[in-house]
XYZ file of C-alpha atoms in Angstrom:
560
model
C -38.685 -37.164 -21.812
C -38.766 -34.518 -19.072
C -41.813 -34.665 -16.827
C -43.821 -31.485 -16.719
C -43.911 -29.595 -13.489
C -47.685 -29.068 -13.967
C -50.277 -31.719 -13.239
C -52.090 -33.621 -15.998
C -55.455 -32.152 -15.063
C -54.115 -28.610 -15.565
C -52.752 -29.347 -18.968
C -55.932 -31.145 -19.985
C -58.827 -29.231 -18.279
C -61.943 -31.145 -17.229
C -65.259 -30.202 -18.689
C -67.235 -30.201 -15.447
C -66.819 -29.040 -11.864
C -67.364 -32.561 -10.487
C -64.580 -33.950 -12.742
C -62.393 -31.025 -11.719
C -62.761 -31.714 -7.979
C -62.196 -35.544 -8.584
C -58.946 -34.788 -10.414
C -57.929 -32.219 -7.909
C -58.410 -34.667 -5.000
C -56.357 -37.281 -6.872
C -53.584 -34.839 -7.632
C -53.349 -33.505 -4.119
C -53.354 -37.147 -2.755
C -50.503 -37.849 -5.268
C -48.518 -34.760 -4.167
C -48.935 -35.794 -0.467
C -47.930 -39.328 -1.138
C -44.674 -38.123 -2.697
C -44.047 -35.458 -0.102
C -44.487 -32.630 -2.597
C -46.400 -29.344 -2.119
C -47.516 -27.045 -4.830
C -47.060 -23.886 -2.753
C -44.456 -22.422 -5.077
C -41.615 -22.360 -2.553
C -38.204 -21.603 -4.109
C -34.978 -23.490 -3.367
C -32.919 -22.530 -0.355
C -30.401 -19.645 -0.500
C -32.548 -17.773 -3.027
C -35.683 -15.712 -3.027
C -38.572 -17.418 -1.257
C -42.001 -16.800 -2.833
C -44.684 -17.979 -0.427
C -48.329 -18.554 -1.158
C -50.707 -21.327 -2.136
C -52.909 -21.021 -5.203
C -56.518 -20.766 -4.041
C -59.036 -23.328 -5.295
C -61.085 -20.548 -6.908
C -58.136 -19.774 -9.142
C -58.389 -23.301 -10.596
C -62.195 -22.946 -10.806
C -61.760 -19.810 -12.944
C -59.363 -21.765 -15.193
C -62.014 -24.458 -15.680
C -64.759 -21.915 -16.387
C -63.074 -19.359 -18.747
C -66.483 -18.175 -19.838
C -67.377 -16.990 -16.423
C -64.695 -14.324 -16.619
C -62.850 -12.561 -19.405
C -60.267 -14.416 -21.408
C -57.614 -12.031 -19.983
C -58.445 -13.144 -16.423
C -58.128 -16.793 -17.476
C -54.600 -16.047 -18.952
C -53.619 -14.220 -15.723
C -54.592 -17.259 -13.594
C -52.931 -19.802 -15.826
C -49.711 -17.708 -15.886
C -49.763 -17.396 -12.078
C -50.178 -21.222 -11.672
C -47.480 -21.850 -14.273
C -45.007 -19.515 -12.479
C -45.845 -21.131 -9.018
C -45.206 -24.648 -10.357
C -42.143 -23.783 -12.412
C -40.260 -22.331 -9.398
C -38.898 -25.810 -8.589
C -37.142 -25.886 -12.024
C -35.329 -22.547 -11.590
C -32.043 -24.082 -10.528
C -31.830 -26.216 -13.649
C -32.796 -23.165 -15.745
C -30.103 -21.184 -13.934
C -27.488 -23.766 -15.082
C -28.608 -23.430 -18.681
C -28.817 -19.661 -18.521
C -25.299 -19.588 -17.065
C -23.964 -21.425 -20.166
C -25.444 -18.737 -22.352
C -23.989 -15.943 -20.115
C -20.551 -17.790 -20.210
C -20.621 -17.641 -24.004
C -21.724 -14.016 -24.170
C -19.758 -12.545 -21.272
C -16.800 -14.853 -20.499
C -14.853 -12.086 -18.663
C -17.763 -11.669 -16.154
C -18.011 -15.462 -15.457
C -14.166 -15.650 -15.042
C -14.107 -12.723 -12.510
C -16.972 -14.126 -10.594
C -15.507 -17.586 -10.431
C -12.234 -16.145 -9.047
C -14.146 -14.636 -6.118
C -15.786 -17.964 -5.386
C -19.274 -16.736 -6.330
C -21.919 -19.440 -6.894
C -23.063 -18.253 -10.335
C -25.666 -21.020 -10.699
C -27.415 -19.752 -7.586
C -27.161 -16.163 -8.872
C -28.715 -17.090 -12.204
C -31.449 -19.180 -10.535
C -32.204 -16.278 -8.253
C -32.854 -13.860 -11.102
C -35.059 -16.401 -12.863
C -36.976 -16.908 -9.665
C -37.558 -13.157 -9.437
C -38.884 -13.118 -12.955
C -41.127 -16.074 -12.383
C -42.459 -14.439 -9.193
C -43.359 -11.340 -11.052
C -45.814 -13.388 -13.174
C -47.949 -14.211 -10.135
C -50.926 -12.309 -8.933
C -51.885 -14.556 -5.974
C -49.072 -13.295 -3.694
C -47.692 -9.951 -2.605
C -44.279 -9.595 -4.210
C -41.354 -8.170 -2.229
C -40.345 -5.501 -4.752
C -38.094 -3.650 -2.347
C -36.127 -6.838 -1.919
C -35.993 -7.495 -5.610
C -34.676 -4.040 -6.324
C -32.099 -4.162 -3.520
C -30.741 -7.486 -4.790
C -30.434 -5.979 -8.272
C -28.687 -2.876 -6.892
C -26.268 -5.030 -4.933
C -25.570 -7.054 -8.086
C -24.931 -3.837 -10.005
C -22.467 -2.637 -7.367
C -20.698 -5.991 -7.258
C -20.163 -6.021 -11.087
C -19.078 -2.411 -11.070
C -16.471 -3.172 -8.455
C -15.214 -5.941 -10.731
C -14.848 -3.453 -13.567
C -17.408 -5.043 -15.967
C -19.236 -2.775 -18.435
C -22.907 -1.948 -17.654
C -23.954 -3.074 -21.115
C -22.833 -6.660 -20.314
C -24.975 -6.727 -17.202
C -28.065 -5.502 -19.093
C -27.401 -8.177 -21.693
C -27.286 -10.841 -18.933
C -30.705 -9.760 -17.681
C -32.039 -10.257 -21.226
C -30.597 -13.834 -21.140
C -32.497 -14.529 -17.931
C -35.656 -13.158 -19.397
C -35.370 -15.448 -22.408
C -34.655 -18.499 -20.201
C -37.827 -17.651 -18.142
C -39.928 -17.423 -21.337
C -38.710 -20.914 -22.324
C -39.825 -22.237 -18.960
C -43.265 -20.700 -19.459
C -43.746 -21.706 -23.078
C -42.573 -25.306 -22.907
C -45.418 -26.928 -20.922
C -48.241 -25.104 -22.641
C -47.033 -25.489 -26.204
C -50.099 -26.189 -28.377
C -52.519 -25.789 -25.502
C -55.576 -23.504 -25.354
C -54.904 -19.791 -24.893
C -51.190 -20.290 -25.679
C -50.801 -17.062 -27.653
C -52.650 -15.088 -25.056
C -50.598 -16.490 -22.145
C -47.324 -15.931 -23.948
C -48.169 -12.365 -24.860
C -49.096 -11.645 -21.234
C -45.836 -13.285 -19.949
C -43.746 -11.309 -22.444
C -45.427 -8.030 -21.402
C -44.941 -8.722 -17.697
C -41.383 -9.879 -18.124
C -40.491 -6.784 -20.180
C -41.891 -4.642 -17.286
C -40.069 -6.476 -14.483
C -36.822 -6.682 -16.559
C -37.015 -2.916 -17.058
C -37.593 -2.410 -13.385
C -34.730 -4.674 -12.406
C -32.434 -3.105 -15.058
C -33.142 0.332 -13.620
C -32.256 -0.888 -10.052
C -29.163 -2.647 -11.369
C -27.958 0.445 -13.222
C -28.662 2.569 -10.164
C -26.454 0.336 -8.006
C -23.735 0.264 -10.720
C -23.665 4.065 -11.050
C -23.898 4.594 -7.289
C -20.694 2.556 -6.929
C -18.953 4.467 -9.763
C -19.993 7.757 -8.150
C -18.743 6.673 -4.717
C -15.436 5.528 -6.178
C -15.081 8.872 -8.071
C -15.733 10.751 -4.784
C -13.254 8.472 -2.944
C -10.594 9.022 -5.659
C -11.247 12.837 -5.526
C -10.886 12.666 -1.725
C -7.706 10.744 -2.060
C -6.240 13.280 -4.488
C -7.035 16.096 -2.122
C -5.557 14.038 0.659
C -2.407 13.405 -1.320
C -2.031 17.076 -2.192
C -2.529 17.949 1.486
C 0.131 15.511 2.499
C 2.629 16.811 -0.042
C 1.847 20.402 0.957
C 2.075 19.747 4.701
C 5.360 17.898 4.354
C 6.806 20.675 2.226
C 6.463 23.135 4.981
C 9.175 21.570 7.094
C 12.630 20.104 6.619
C 12.806 18.728 10.129
C 13.007 14.948 10.003
C 10.786 14.223 13.039
C 8.241 16.802 12.079
C 8.052 15.387 8.589
C 7.427 11.858 9.892
C 4.666 13.179 12.192
C 2.907 15.143 9.426
C 3.099 12.199 7.000
C 1.472 9.831 9.483
C -1.299 12.206 10.608
C -2.266 13.199 7.055
C -2.209 9.577 5.770
C -4.530 8.468 8.555
C -6.911 11.362 7.781
C -6.984 10.597 4.114
C -7.737 6.941 4.577
C -10.210 7.557 7.483
C -8.255 5.455 9.908
C -7.531 6.110 13.633
C -4.192 4.425 14.547
C -0.724 4.339 13.078
C 3.012 4.425 13.643
C 6.033 5.627 11.732
C 9.421 3.961 11.964
C 12.603 5.469 10.542
C 15.417 3.264 9.436
C 18.798 3.778 11.077
C 21.431 1.557 9.693
C 20.015 -1.989 10.084
C 17.228 -1.243 12.520
C 13.841 0.613 12.551
C 13.193 3.069 15.359
C 9.778 4.518 16.301
C 9.565 8.168 15.197
C 5.928 8.918 15.878
C 2.584 7.221 16.784
C -1.053 8.219 16.597
C -3.967 6.686 18.642
C -1.745 4.492 20.724
C -1.126 4.671 24.532
C 2.470 4.207 25.590
C 1.763 0.617 26.744
C 0.233 -0.200 23.351
C 3.247 0.788 21.191
C 5.187 -2.469 21.601
C 2.184 -4.662 20.902
C 1.211 -2.646 17.895
C 4.803 -2.957 16.593
C 4.848 -6.719 17.151
C 1.593 -7.295 15.346
C 1.852 -4.718 12.489
C 5.366 -3.302 12.571
C 8.473 -3.848 10.457
C 9.021 -7.471 11.517
C 5.325 -8.560 11.543
C 4.265 -11.215 8.942
C 2.248 -9.847 6.041
C -1.096 -11.439 5.114
C -0.716 -10.283 1.505
C 1.602 -8.074 -0.484
C 1.029 -5.724 -3.518
C 3.579 -3.417 -5.060
C 0.975 -0.768 -5.682
C 1.152 -0.129 -9.403
C 4.202 1.887 -10.474
C 5.075 2.739 -6.924
C 8.548 1.850 -5.575
C 7.150 1.424 -2.073
C 5.796 -2.005 -1.074
C 2.357 -2.200 0.539
C 1.311 -5.141 2.721
C -2.018 -6.120 4.259
C -1.389 -7.004 7.892
C -4.059 -8.907 9.767
C -3.733 -9.686 13.545
C -6.258 -10.677 16.202
C -6.556 -6.993 17.211
C -5.800 -4.897 14.098
C -6.727 -4.510 10.507
C -3.879 -2.612 9.000
C -1.828 -1.684 5.927
C 1.920 -1.441 6.186
C 4.110 0.318 3.626
C 7.843 0.254 3.269
C 9.171 3.726 2.358
C 11.795 3.386 -0.359
C 13.825 5.911 -2.322
C 16.138 4.730 -5.171
C 15.962 1.183 -4.032
C 16.815 1.776 -0.329
C 14.533 1.758 2.628
C 14.229 4.991 4.669
C 11.403 3.897 6.957
C 8.133 2.105 7.358
C 4.572 3.274 8.180
C 1.609 1.284 9.372
C -1.966 2.690 9.381
C -4.912 0.664 10.754
C -8.024 0.343 12.881
C -9.487 -2.091 15.390
C -12.818 -1.870 13.611
C -13.752 -4.185 10.696
C -12.206 -2.713 7.549
C -11.756 -4.325 4.206
C -8.952 -2.629 2.256
C -9.550 -2.630 -1.460
C -7.117 -2.195 -4.402
C -7.638 1.604 -4.472
C -6.570 1.849 -0.758
C -3.391 0.012 -1.673
C -2.714 2.223 -4.706
C -3.391 5.338 -2.744
C -1.154 4.373 0.247
C 1.613 3.491 -2.308
C 1.339 6.907 -3.866
C 1.450 8.490 -0.512
C 4.421 6.394 0.554
C 6.421 7.514 -2.403
C 5.941 11.188 -1.523
C 6.522 10.466 2.272
C 9.777 8.608 1.410
C 11.045 11.447 -0.704
C 10.192 13.984 2.051
C 11.933 11.882 4.749
C 14.997 11.358 2.573
C 15.081 15.137 1.873
C 14.715 16.060 5.525
C 17.442 13.567 6.357
C 19.721 14.914 3.640
C 19.095 18.438 4.808
C 19.913 17.451 8.344
C 23.089 15.685 7.112
C 24.124 18.726 5.064
C 23.562 20.934 8.093
C 25.922 18.606 10.148
C 28.345 17.506 7.429
C 31.230 19.106 5.549
C 30.334 18.777 1.854
C 33.938 18.243 0.655
C 35.072 15.490 3.018
C 31.897 14.020 4.345
C 33.016 14.471 7.957
C 31.107 16.420 10.553
C 31.298 20.182 10.248
C 32.323 22.530 12.976
C 28.782 23.092 14.302
C 28.156 19.307 14.578
C 31.579 18.808 16.266
C 30.674 21.412 18.900
C 27.427 19.624 19.605
C 29.331 16.285 19.881
C 31.792 17.754 22.311
C 29.028 19.163 24.499
C 27.405 15.792 24.650
C 30.668 13.867 25.239
C 31.795 16.093 28.008
C 28.425 15.700 29.762
C 28.673 11.917 29.430
C 32.233 11.912 30.698
C 31.146 14.053 33.727
C 28.175 11.731 34.477
C 29.953 8.413 34.046
C 33.426 9.594 35.175
C 35.127 8.373 32.008
C 38.083 9.606 29.998
C 37.881 11.894 26.955
C 40.665 12.944 24.670
C 40.773 15.415 21.771
C 42.969 15.436 18.635
C 43.570 18.294 16.279
C 45.128 17.872 12.814
C 46.390 20.503 10.400
C 47.442 19.980 6.726
C 50.813 21.713 6.706
C 51.399 22.422 3.064
C 47.808 23.073 1.745
C 48.684 26.549 0.541
C 51.703 25.313 -1.456
C 49.566 22.560 -3.066
C 46.940 25.110 -4.057
C 49.501 27.587 -5.448
C 51.527 25.051 -7.462
C 48.866 22.556 -8.547
C 45.539 24.255 -8.212
C 42.605 24.004 -5.836
C 41.401 20.780 -7.165
C 44.631 19.226 -6.000
C 44.196 20.927 -2.679
C 40.668 19.451 -2.363
C 42.153 16.051 -3.128
C 44.648 16.438 -0.347
C 41.919 17.331 2.148
C 39.918 14.308 1.026
C 42.922 12.098 1.366
C 43.487 13.269 5.061
C 39.801 12.684 5.826
C 39.795 9.144 4.323
C 42.949 8.123 6.264
C 41.633 9.711 9.417
C 38.462 7.607 9.224
C 40.607 4.504 8.701
C 42.676 4.872 11.899
C 39.953 5.931 14.437
C 37.301 3.868 16.024
C 33.584 3.919 15.049
C 32.793 5.650 18.361
C 35.248 8.508 17.570
C 33.724 11.570 15.812
C 35.886 13.186 13.062
C 35.184 16.702 11.846
C 36.644 19.331 9.463
C 36.536 22.499 11.654
C 38.374 24.901 9.312
C 40.008 25.292 5.941
C 42.851 22.857 6.611
C 42.065 21.867 10.200
C 40.444 18.596 11.417
C 39.456 17.487 14.938
C 38.591 14.157 16.548
C 36.531 13.581 19.665
C 37.807 10.312 21.301
C 35.668 9.102 24.214
C 37.136 6.494 26.610
C 40.612 7.344 25.326
C 43.713 8.385 27.217
C 46.678 10.437 25.893
C 48.828 7.415 25.201
C 46.339 5.837 22.925
C 45.605 9.185 21.268
C 49.339 9.476 20.568
C 49.331 6.074 18.831
C 46.429 7.184 16.632
C 48.368 10.327 15.678
C 51.378 8.228 14.711
C 49.278 5.844 12.574
C 47.542 8.832 10.898
C 50.845 10.406 9.798
C 52.021 7.092 8.256
C 48.667 6.554 6.581
C 48.619 9.966 4.996
C 52.193 9.539 3.752
C 51.392 6.153 2.300
C 48.229 7.461 0.703
C 50.068 10.276 -0.943
C 52.688 7.970 -2.372
C 50.016 5.520 -3.713
C 48.355 8.442 -5.432
C 51.782 9.490 -6.943
C 51.236 12.990 -5.795
C 54.017 15.290 -6.951
C 53.658 17.111 -3.596
C 54.187 15.669 -0.207
C 51.073 15.821 2.017
C 52.216 16.585 5.582
C 50.110 16.793 8.738
C 50.732 18.201 12.116
C 48.856 16.724 15.108
C 48.110 18.004 18.595
C 46.411 16.022 21.394
C 44.928 16.915 24.785
C 43.012 15.120 27.557
C 39.843 16.598 29.044
C 39.915 16.935 32.880
C 36.844 16.792 35.163
C 35.421 20.184 35.657
C 36.679 21.605 32.452
C 34.536 22.687 29.521
C 35.274 21.324 26.077
C 36.695 24.609 24.849
C 39.579 24.284 27.348
C 40.518 20.929 26.038
C 40.125 22.172 22.477
C 42.525 25.071 23.184
C 45.050 22.713 24.721
C 45.005 20.386 21.745
C 45.344 23.359 19.407
C 48.405 24.593 21.297
C 49.927 21.123 21.124
C 49.230 21.182 17.297
C 51.219 24.330 16.757
C 54.031 23.037 18.881
C 54.130 19.911 16.752
C 54.082 22.029 13.593
C 57.022 24.058 14.973
C 58.970 20.957 15.735
C 58.345 19.481 12.335
C 59.542 22.674 10.602
C 62.745 22.500 12.633
C 63.316 18.894 11.694
C 62.660 19.555 8.031
C 65.096 22.490 8.122
C 67.813 20.261 9.605
C 67.167 17.623 7.048
C 67.517 20.109 4.191
C 70.826 21.530 5.632
C 72.333 18.034 5.919
C 71.498 17.184 2.235
C 73.278 18.658 -0.900
C 71.135 21.247 -2.680
C 70.453 19.769 -6.062
C 68.189 21.706 -8.451
C 67.145 20.580 -11.929
C 66.368 23.385 -14.276
C 64.509 23.215 -17.544
C 66.215 22.821 -20.912
C 68.412 25.774 -22.096
C 69.809 25.587 -25.532
C 69.037 21.840 -25.605
C 71.215 21.124 -22.559
C 70.336 20.443 -18.847
C 71.998 22.582 -16.188
C 72.642 21.205 -12.797
C 73.773 23.476 -9.838
C 75.178 22.471 -6.528
C 77.563 19.707 -6.651
């Protein structure tokens, strides 16, 4: 049988003041001997309700006739609440089982976060017990703040408000059980229970209001945050749409992302082949960039990873001794185009909405960067062959001549012309002519070095800038190119030969690139003239055999 938290003399009131003081002295001595105090202090890590019941409160209990019956019930209820505080933890455990049965999703979510639900339940029961006392000043502001915080926490977990209100009702019923059990069948039972119910309804309504306010405050803040994020995303898309320059796009994307997430520091890396290169930084001094990259950049270890809903871009939480940051890999169609890190040195806890927002931003940033890069590529590239176009080739030659001047190194230039493109177009159509141009471009890329720059500079003309190359090696490349083109045409079973003429020239110190270009072009036409002469001699040395179409069902052959 469970021992009552209230002393025997309280449950069995004496009939005289002298007997009352005798029993009170014995009880206090008993409490002191066992190291217990009846000051109503609540367990650690929960609400502390201080205050000792005054002797006159007990005297009023023993002389109910001296005051009204209502006053007697008030004093008894206060004493009950004071003594029952020590049982709140056990009651919290029992109440938690009821909550677990009624709201299993709330219990599951809370346990995942490591919350001590027994302490939470006991804390609410302690607040309800404290509200039944009249001998102490109650910290209502603290009670309401705790309820608001509880409402915000459950709103963040996505629990419905109705479930939280139902949980408070469970705590109220648990408190009523604590009150009713020790005074069952005792004098004034009905009056005390009615008073307890009335007060608990009042405090529960007050706590419910505070809880709902905290819950709705969180929902409102989240709504405002999502609205701000939507405007931020729209601003990012709009700002990036105003430019097709790759570096400007990277800068705008980083600046607008930091503004939307209310962060101060960030960096943007663009992927070039297998490496990442810094494109833009915000909030970093030059001597901080390398450290920021080591701690939060492309090769830093992530603390946690989340894909970010339907986003293709991967978002990581990156924690270092100095930075709290989010890092996102910018991906388009399964390939990485860059990486962006945004962060702060201040304390910042990034929630799920931050991850989802940055993932959505990253998708738009990745598309914009890919578009800018594609635009830049199209501005530099011949759409048919994939080689550099004439404008890009001129930029390359300006750069290579400057490097050759500065480092005193060699530079050669090769020009290529497809001899019979017009005949192919006339006899087989322009699609065959396009195929011949692509064939020359493919074979050209096969025979040159990675450091050489190939370009289509005209309708049937190609050019190659060849740094660190002399005329002898350039001549070897020209020979390999002719053989590769001939072999490629044979493997394609082309009905027309694909012939190329090649001219080479070496740049000399003090010249501009146009001089070398003109020399290579002159050599090209000399090669073309020589090849025509050779072909004419070959045709004269061979018998002229022509095969005509059928005439009257027979084949005619002319020339012997």
